[in-house]
PDB file of C-alpha atoms in Angstrom:
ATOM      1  CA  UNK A   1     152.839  92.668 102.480  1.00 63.00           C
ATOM      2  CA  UNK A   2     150.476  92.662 105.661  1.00 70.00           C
ATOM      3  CA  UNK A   3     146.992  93.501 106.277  1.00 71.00           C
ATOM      4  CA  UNK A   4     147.507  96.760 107.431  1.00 71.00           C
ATOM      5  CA  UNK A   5     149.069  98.004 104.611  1.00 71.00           C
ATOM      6  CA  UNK A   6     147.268  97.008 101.931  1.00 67.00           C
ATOM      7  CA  UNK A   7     144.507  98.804 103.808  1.00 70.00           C
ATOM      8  CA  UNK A   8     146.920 101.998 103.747  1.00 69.00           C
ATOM      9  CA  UNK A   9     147.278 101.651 100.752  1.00 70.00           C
ATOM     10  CA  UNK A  10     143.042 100.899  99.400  1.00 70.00           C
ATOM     11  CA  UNK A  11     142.420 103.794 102.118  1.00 64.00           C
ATOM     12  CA  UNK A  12     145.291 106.443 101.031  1.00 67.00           C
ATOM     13  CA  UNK A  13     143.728 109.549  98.470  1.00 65.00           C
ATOM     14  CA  UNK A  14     146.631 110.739  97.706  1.00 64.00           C
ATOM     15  CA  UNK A  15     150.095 109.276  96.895  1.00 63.00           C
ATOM     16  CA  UNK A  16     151.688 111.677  99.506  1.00 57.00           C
ATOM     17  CA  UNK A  17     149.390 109.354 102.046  1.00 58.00           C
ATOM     18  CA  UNK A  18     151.451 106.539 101.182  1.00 60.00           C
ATOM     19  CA  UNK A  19     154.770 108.333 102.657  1.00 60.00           C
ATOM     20  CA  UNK A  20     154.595 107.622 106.265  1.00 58.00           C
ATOM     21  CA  UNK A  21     157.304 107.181 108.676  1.00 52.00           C
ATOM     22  CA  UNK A  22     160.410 109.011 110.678  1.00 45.00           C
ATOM     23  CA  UNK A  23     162.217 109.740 107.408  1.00 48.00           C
ATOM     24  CA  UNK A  24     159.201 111.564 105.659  1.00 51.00           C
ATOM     25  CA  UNK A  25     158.997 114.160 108.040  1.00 55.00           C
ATOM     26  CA  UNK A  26     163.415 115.040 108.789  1.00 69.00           C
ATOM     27  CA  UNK A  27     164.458 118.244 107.600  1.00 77.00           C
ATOM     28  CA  UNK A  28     166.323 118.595 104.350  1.00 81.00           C
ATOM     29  CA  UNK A  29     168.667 120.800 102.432  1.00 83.00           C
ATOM     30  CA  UNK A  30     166.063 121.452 100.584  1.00 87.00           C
ATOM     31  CA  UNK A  31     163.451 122.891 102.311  1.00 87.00           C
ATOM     32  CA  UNK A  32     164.678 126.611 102.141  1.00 87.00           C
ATOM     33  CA  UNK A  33     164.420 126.352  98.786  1.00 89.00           C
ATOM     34  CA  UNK A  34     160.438 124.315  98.231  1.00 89.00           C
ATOM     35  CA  UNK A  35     158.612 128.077  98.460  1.00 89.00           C
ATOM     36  CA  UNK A  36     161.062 129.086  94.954  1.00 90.00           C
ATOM     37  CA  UNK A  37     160.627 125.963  93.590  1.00 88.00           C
ATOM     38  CA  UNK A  38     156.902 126.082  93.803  1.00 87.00           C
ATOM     39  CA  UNK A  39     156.864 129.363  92.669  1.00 85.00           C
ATOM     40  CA  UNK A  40     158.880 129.121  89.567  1.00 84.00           C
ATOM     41  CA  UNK A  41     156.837 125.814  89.013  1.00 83.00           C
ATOM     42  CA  UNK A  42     153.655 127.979  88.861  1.00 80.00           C
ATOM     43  CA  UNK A  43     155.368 130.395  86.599  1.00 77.00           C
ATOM     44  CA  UNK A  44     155.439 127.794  83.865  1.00 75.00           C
ATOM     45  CA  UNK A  45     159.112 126.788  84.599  1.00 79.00           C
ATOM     46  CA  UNK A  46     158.755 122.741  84.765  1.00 80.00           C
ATOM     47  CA  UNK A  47     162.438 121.486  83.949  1.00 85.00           C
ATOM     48  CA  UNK A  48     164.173 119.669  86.703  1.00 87.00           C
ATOM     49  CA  UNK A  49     167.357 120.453  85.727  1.00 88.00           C
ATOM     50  CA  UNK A  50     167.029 124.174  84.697  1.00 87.00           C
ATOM     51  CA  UNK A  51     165.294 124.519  88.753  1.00 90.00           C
ATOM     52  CA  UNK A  52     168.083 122.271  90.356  1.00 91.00           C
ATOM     53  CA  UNK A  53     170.636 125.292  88.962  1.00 90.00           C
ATOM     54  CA  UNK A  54     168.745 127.858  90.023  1.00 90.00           C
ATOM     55  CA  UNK A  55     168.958 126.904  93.418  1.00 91.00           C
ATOM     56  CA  UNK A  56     171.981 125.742  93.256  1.00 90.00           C
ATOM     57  CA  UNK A  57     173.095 129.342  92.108  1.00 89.00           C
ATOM     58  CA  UNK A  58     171.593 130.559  95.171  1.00 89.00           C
ATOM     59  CA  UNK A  59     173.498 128.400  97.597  1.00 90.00           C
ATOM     60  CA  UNK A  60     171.765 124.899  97.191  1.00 90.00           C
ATOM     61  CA  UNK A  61     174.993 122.908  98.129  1.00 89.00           C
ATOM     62  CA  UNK A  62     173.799 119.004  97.374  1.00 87.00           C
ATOM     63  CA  UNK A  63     172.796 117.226  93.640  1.00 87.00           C
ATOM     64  CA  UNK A  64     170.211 117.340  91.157  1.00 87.00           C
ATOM     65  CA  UNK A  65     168.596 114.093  92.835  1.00 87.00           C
ATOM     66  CA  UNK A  66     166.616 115.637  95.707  1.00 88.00           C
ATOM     67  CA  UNK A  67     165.499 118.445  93.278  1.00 89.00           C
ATOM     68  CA  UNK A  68     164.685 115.953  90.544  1.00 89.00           C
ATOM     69  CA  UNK A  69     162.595 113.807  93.476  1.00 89.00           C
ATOM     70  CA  UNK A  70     160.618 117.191  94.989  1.00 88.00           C
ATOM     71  CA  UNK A  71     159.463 117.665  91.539  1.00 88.00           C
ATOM     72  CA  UNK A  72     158.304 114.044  90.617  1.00 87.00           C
ATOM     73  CA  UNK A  73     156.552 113.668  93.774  1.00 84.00           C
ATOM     74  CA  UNK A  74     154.948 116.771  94.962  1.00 82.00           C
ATOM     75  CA  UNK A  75     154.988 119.289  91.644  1.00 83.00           C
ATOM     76  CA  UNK A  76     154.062 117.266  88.896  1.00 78.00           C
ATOM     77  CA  UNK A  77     150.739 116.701  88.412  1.00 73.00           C
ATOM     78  CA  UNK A  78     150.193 120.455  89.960  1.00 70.00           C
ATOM     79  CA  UNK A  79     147.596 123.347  87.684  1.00 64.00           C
ATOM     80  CA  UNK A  80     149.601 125.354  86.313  1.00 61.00           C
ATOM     81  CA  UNK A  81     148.753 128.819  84.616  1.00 57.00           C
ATOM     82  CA  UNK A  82     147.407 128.888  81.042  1.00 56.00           C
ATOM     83  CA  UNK A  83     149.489 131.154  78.781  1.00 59.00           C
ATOM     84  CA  UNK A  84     151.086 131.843  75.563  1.00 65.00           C
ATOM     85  CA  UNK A  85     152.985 129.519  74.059  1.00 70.00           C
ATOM     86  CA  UNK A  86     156.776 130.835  73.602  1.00 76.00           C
ATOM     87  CA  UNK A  87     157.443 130.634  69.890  1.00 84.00           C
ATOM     88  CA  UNK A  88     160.405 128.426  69.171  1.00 85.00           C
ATOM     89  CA  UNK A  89     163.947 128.813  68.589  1.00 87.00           C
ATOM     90  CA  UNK A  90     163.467 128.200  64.813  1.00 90.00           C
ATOM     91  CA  UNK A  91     160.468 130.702  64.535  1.00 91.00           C
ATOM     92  CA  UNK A  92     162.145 133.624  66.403  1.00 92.00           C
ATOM     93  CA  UNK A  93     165.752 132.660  63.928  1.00 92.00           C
ATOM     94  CA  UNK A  94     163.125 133.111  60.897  1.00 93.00           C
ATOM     95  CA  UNK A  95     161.796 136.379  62.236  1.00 94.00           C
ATOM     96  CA  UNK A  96     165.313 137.531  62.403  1.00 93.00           C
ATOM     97  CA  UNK A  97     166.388 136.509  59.466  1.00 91.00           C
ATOM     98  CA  UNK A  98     163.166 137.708  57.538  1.00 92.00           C
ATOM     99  CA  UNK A  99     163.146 141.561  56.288  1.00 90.00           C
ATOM    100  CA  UNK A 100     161.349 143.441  58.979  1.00 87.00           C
ATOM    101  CA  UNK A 101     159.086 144.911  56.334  1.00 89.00           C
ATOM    102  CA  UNK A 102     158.007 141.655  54.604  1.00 90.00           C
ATOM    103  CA  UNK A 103     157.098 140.534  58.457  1.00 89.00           C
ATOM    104  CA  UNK A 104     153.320 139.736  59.382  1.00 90.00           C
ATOM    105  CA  UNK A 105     152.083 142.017  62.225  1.00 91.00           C
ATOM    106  CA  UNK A 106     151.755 139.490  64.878  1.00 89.00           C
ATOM    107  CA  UNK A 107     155.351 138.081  63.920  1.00 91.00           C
ATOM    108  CA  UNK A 108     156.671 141.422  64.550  1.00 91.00           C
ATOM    109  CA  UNK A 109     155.188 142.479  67.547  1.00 91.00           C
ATOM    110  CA  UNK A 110     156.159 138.727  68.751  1.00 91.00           C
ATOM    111  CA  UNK A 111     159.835 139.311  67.783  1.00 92.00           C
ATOM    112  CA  UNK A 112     159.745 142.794  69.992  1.00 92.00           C
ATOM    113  CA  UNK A 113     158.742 141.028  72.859  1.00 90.00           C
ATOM    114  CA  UNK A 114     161.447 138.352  72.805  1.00 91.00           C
ATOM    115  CA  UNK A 115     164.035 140.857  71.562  1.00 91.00           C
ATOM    116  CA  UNK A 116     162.893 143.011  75.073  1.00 91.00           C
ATOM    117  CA  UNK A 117     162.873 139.745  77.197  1.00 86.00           C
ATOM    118  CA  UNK A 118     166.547 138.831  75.852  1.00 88.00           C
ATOM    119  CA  UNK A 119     169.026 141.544  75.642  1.00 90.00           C
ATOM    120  CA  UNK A 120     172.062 139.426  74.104  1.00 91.00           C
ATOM    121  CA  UNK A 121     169.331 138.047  71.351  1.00 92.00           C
ATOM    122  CA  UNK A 122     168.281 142.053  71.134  1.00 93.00           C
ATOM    123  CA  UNK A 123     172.191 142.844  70.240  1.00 93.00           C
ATOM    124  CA  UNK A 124     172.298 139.626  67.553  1.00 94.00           C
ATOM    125  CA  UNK A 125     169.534 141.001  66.235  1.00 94.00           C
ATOM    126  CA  UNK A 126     171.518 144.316  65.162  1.00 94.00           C
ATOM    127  CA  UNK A 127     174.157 142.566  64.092  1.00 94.00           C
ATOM    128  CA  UNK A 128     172.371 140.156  61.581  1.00 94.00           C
ATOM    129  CA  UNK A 129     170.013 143.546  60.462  1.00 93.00           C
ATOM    130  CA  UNK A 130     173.350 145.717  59.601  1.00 93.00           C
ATOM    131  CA  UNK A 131     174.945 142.486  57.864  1.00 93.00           C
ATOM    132  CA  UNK A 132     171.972 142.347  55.529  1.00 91.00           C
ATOM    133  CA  UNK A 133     171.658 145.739  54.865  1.00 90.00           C
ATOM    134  CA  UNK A 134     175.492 146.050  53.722  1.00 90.00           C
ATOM    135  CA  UNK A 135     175.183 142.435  51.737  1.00 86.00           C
ATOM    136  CA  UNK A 136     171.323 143.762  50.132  1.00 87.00           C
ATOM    137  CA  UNK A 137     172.644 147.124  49.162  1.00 88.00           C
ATOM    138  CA  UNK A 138     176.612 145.855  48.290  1.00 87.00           C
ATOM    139  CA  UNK A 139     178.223 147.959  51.140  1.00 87.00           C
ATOM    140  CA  UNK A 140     180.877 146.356  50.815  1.00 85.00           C
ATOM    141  CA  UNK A 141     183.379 149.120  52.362  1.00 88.00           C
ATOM    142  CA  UNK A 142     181.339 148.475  55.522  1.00 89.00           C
ATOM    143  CA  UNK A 143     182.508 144.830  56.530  1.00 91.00           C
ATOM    144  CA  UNK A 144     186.022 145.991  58.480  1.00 91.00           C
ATOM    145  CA  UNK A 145     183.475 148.349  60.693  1.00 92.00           C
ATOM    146  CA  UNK A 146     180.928 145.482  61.159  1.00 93.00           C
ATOM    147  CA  UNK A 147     183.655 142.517  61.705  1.00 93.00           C
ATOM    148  CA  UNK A 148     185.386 145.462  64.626  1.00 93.00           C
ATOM    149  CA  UNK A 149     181.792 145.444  66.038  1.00 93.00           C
ATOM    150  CA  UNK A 150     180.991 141.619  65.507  1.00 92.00           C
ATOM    151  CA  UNK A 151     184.808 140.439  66.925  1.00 91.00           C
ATOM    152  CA  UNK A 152     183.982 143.266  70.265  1.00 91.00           C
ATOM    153  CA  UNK A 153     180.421 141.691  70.924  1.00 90.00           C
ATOM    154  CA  UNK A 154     179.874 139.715  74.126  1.00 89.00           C
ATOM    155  CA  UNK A 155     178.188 136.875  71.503  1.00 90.00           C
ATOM    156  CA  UNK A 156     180.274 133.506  70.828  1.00 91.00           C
ATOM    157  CA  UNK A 157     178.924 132.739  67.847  1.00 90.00           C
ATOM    158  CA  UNK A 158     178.836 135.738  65.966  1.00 92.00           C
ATOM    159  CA  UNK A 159     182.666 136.079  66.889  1.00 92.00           C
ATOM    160  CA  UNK A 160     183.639 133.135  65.166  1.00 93.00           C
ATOM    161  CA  UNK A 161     181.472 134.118  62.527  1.00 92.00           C
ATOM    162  CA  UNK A 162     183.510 137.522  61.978  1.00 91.00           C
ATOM    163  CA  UNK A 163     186.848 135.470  62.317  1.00 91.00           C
ATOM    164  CA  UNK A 164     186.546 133.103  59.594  1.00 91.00           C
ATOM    165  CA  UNK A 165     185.202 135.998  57.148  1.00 90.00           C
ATOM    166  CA  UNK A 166     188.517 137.498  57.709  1.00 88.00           C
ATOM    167  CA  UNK A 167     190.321 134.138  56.606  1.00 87.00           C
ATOM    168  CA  UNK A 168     189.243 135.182  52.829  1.00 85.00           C
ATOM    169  CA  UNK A 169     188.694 138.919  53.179  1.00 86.00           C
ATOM    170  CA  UNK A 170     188.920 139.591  49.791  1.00 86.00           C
ATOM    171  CA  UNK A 171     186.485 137.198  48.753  1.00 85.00           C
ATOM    172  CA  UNK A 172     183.927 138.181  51.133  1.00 86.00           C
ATOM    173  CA  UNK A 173     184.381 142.087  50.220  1.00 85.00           C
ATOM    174  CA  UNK A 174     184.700 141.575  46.328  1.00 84.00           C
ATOM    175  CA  UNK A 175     181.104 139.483  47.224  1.00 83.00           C
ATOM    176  CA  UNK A 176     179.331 142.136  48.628  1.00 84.00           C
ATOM    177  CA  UNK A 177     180.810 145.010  46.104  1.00 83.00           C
ATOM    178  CA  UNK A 178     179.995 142.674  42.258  1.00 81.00           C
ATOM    179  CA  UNK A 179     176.424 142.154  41.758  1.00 79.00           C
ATOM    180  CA  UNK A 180     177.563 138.985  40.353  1.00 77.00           C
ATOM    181  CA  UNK A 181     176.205 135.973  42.268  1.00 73.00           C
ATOM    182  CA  UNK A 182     176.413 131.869  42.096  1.00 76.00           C
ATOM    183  CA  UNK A 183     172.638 131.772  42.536  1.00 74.00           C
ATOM    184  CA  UNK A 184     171.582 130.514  39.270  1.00 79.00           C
ATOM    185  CA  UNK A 185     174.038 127.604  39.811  1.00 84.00           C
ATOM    186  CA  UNK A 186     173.435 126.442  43.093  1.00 84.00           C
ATOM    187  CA  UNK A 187     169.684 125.842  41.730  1.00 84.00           C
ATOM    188  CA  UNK A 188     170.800 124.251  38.774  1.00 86.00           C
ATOM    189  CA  UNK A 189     172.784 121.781  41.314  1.00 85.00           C
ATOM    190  CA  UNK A 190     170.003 121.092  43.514  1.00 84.00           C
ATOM    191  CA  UNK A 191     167.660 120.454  41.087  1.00 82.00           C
ATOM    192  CA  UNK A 192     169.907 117.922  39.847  1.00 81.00           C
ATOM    193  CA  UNK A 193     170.117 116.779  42.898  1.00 81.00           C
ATOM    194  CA  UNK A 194     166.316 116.282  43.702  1.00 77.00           C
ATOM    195  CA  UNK A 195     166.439 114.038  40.490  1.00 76.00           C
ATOM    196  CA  UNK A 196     168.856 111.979  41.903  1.00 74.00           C
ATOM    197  CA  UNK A 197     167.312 111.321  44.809  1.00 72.00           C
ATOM    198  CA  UNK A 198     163.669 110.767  42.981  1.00 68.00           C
ATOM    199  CA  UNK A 199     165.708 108.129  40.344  1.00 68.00           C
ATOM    200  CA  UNK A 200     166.926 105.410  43.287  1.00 66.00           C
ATOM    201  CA  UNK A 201     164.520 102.553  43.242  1.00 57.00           C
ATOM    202  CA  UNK A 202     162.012 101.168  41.424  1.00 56.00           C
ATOM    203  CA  UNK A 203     160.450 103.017  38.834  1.00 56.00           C
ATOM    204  CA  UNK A 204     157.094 103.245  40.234  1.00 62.00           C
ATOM    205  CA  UNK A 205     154.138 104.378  40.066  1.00 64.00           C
ATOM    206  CA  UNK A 206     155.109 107.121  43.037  1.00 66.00           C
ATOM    207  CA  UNK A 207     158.060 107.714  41.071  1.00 61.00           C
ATOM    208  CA  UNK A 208     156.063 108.866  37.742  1.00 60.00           C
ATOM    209  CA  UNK A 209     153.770 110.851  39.922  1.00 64.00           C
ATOM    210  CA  UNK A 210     156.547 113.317  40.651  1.00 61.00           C
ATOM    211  CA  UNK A 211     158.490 112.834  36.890  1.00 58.00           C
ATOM    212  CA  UNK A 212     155.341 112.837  34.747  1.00 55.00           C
ATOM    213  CA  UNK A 213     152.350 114.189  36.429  1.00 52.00           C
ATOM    214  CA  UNK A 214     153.859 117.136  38.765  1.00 51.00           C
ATOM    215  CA  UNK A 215     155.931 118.002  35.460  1.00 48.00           C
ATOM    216  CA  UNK A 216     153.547 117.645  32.928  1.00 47.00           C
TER     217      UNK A 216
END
């Protein structure tokens, strides 16, 4: 390395300093599309991958390598705007699954605005409601209606979901007509379970803590 440029480089106040030369200044492919990339970079979007298809949707005709590069070099680091944190997959699938009357207030209003932002989530959402109100209330007579609706929906997984309830039809309806249910059971079994997992090893003293003293 010569004189000059480690003095470049002790002299240089920002890495984009350090880019000289004929090839930093060519025109790329990617230049039409910088101005969307920064933009969607200050709207929070930071994901290489989920920008590279974007563009690419638009026209963008070469890889995920330039886009991947742009970013490194001249977007990360950047301020970007302070907002909400989006609630997770597993919080919104919660809210969703939860009764919308035992829902806290700011849950609620939260699931509204992602239901609003998210139109095929919106239409899930109906789907799972009716499903619970015909399994709460034993509707059974209900299911062919909701399994036409489910099978018709533009949603993947809810289709298969209606498909393999038809497999064992009767099952399934005689399930949500008899108030009858294997609920008792199933946490009989997993507290036998839990035991079994809490017996392996040494009988410590952790071990007593949760046989003795959480029991006693």
């Amino acid at each position: 390395m010569g004189f000059s440029t480690v003095l470049r480089f002790a002299h240089a106040a920002e890495p984009e300093q350090l880019f000289t030369g004929q090839c930093q200044s060519r025109p790329t492919k990617l230049d039409t599309y910088k101005p969307y990339l920064d933009q969607r970079w200050q709207e929070g979007s930071t994901n290489s991958w989920k920008l590279w298809e974007e563009i690419k949707e638009q026209g963008y005709p070469d890889g995920y390598g330039n886009v991947r590069a742009y970013v490194s070099r001249h977007l990360r680091g950047r301020p970007q705007p302070v907002g909400p944190r989006p609630p997770s997959a597993r919080a919104v699938t919660r809210w969703i699954l939860t009764h919308p009357e035992a829902l806290a207030e700011g849950d609620r209003l939260q699931l509204k605005a992602v239901l609003a932002n998210c139109p095929e989530l919106d239409a899930l959402a109906g789907h799972v409601h009716s499903f619970a109100h015909m399994l709460t209330q034993l509707q059974g007579h209900q299911l062919p209606t909701w399994i036409k609706a489910a099978t018709t929906a533009d949603l993947p997984s809810l289709q298969r979901f209606a498909r393999h309830l038809e497999r064992d039809l009767d099952a399934v309806t005689a399930g949500l007509f008899q108030p009858w249910n294997s609920g008792v059971v199933e946490g009989h079994v997993n507290r036998i379970k839990m035991l079994k997992r809490q017996m392996f090893g040494r009988a410590g003293f952790e071990l007593l803590r949760k046989r003795v003293l959480l029991y006693s």
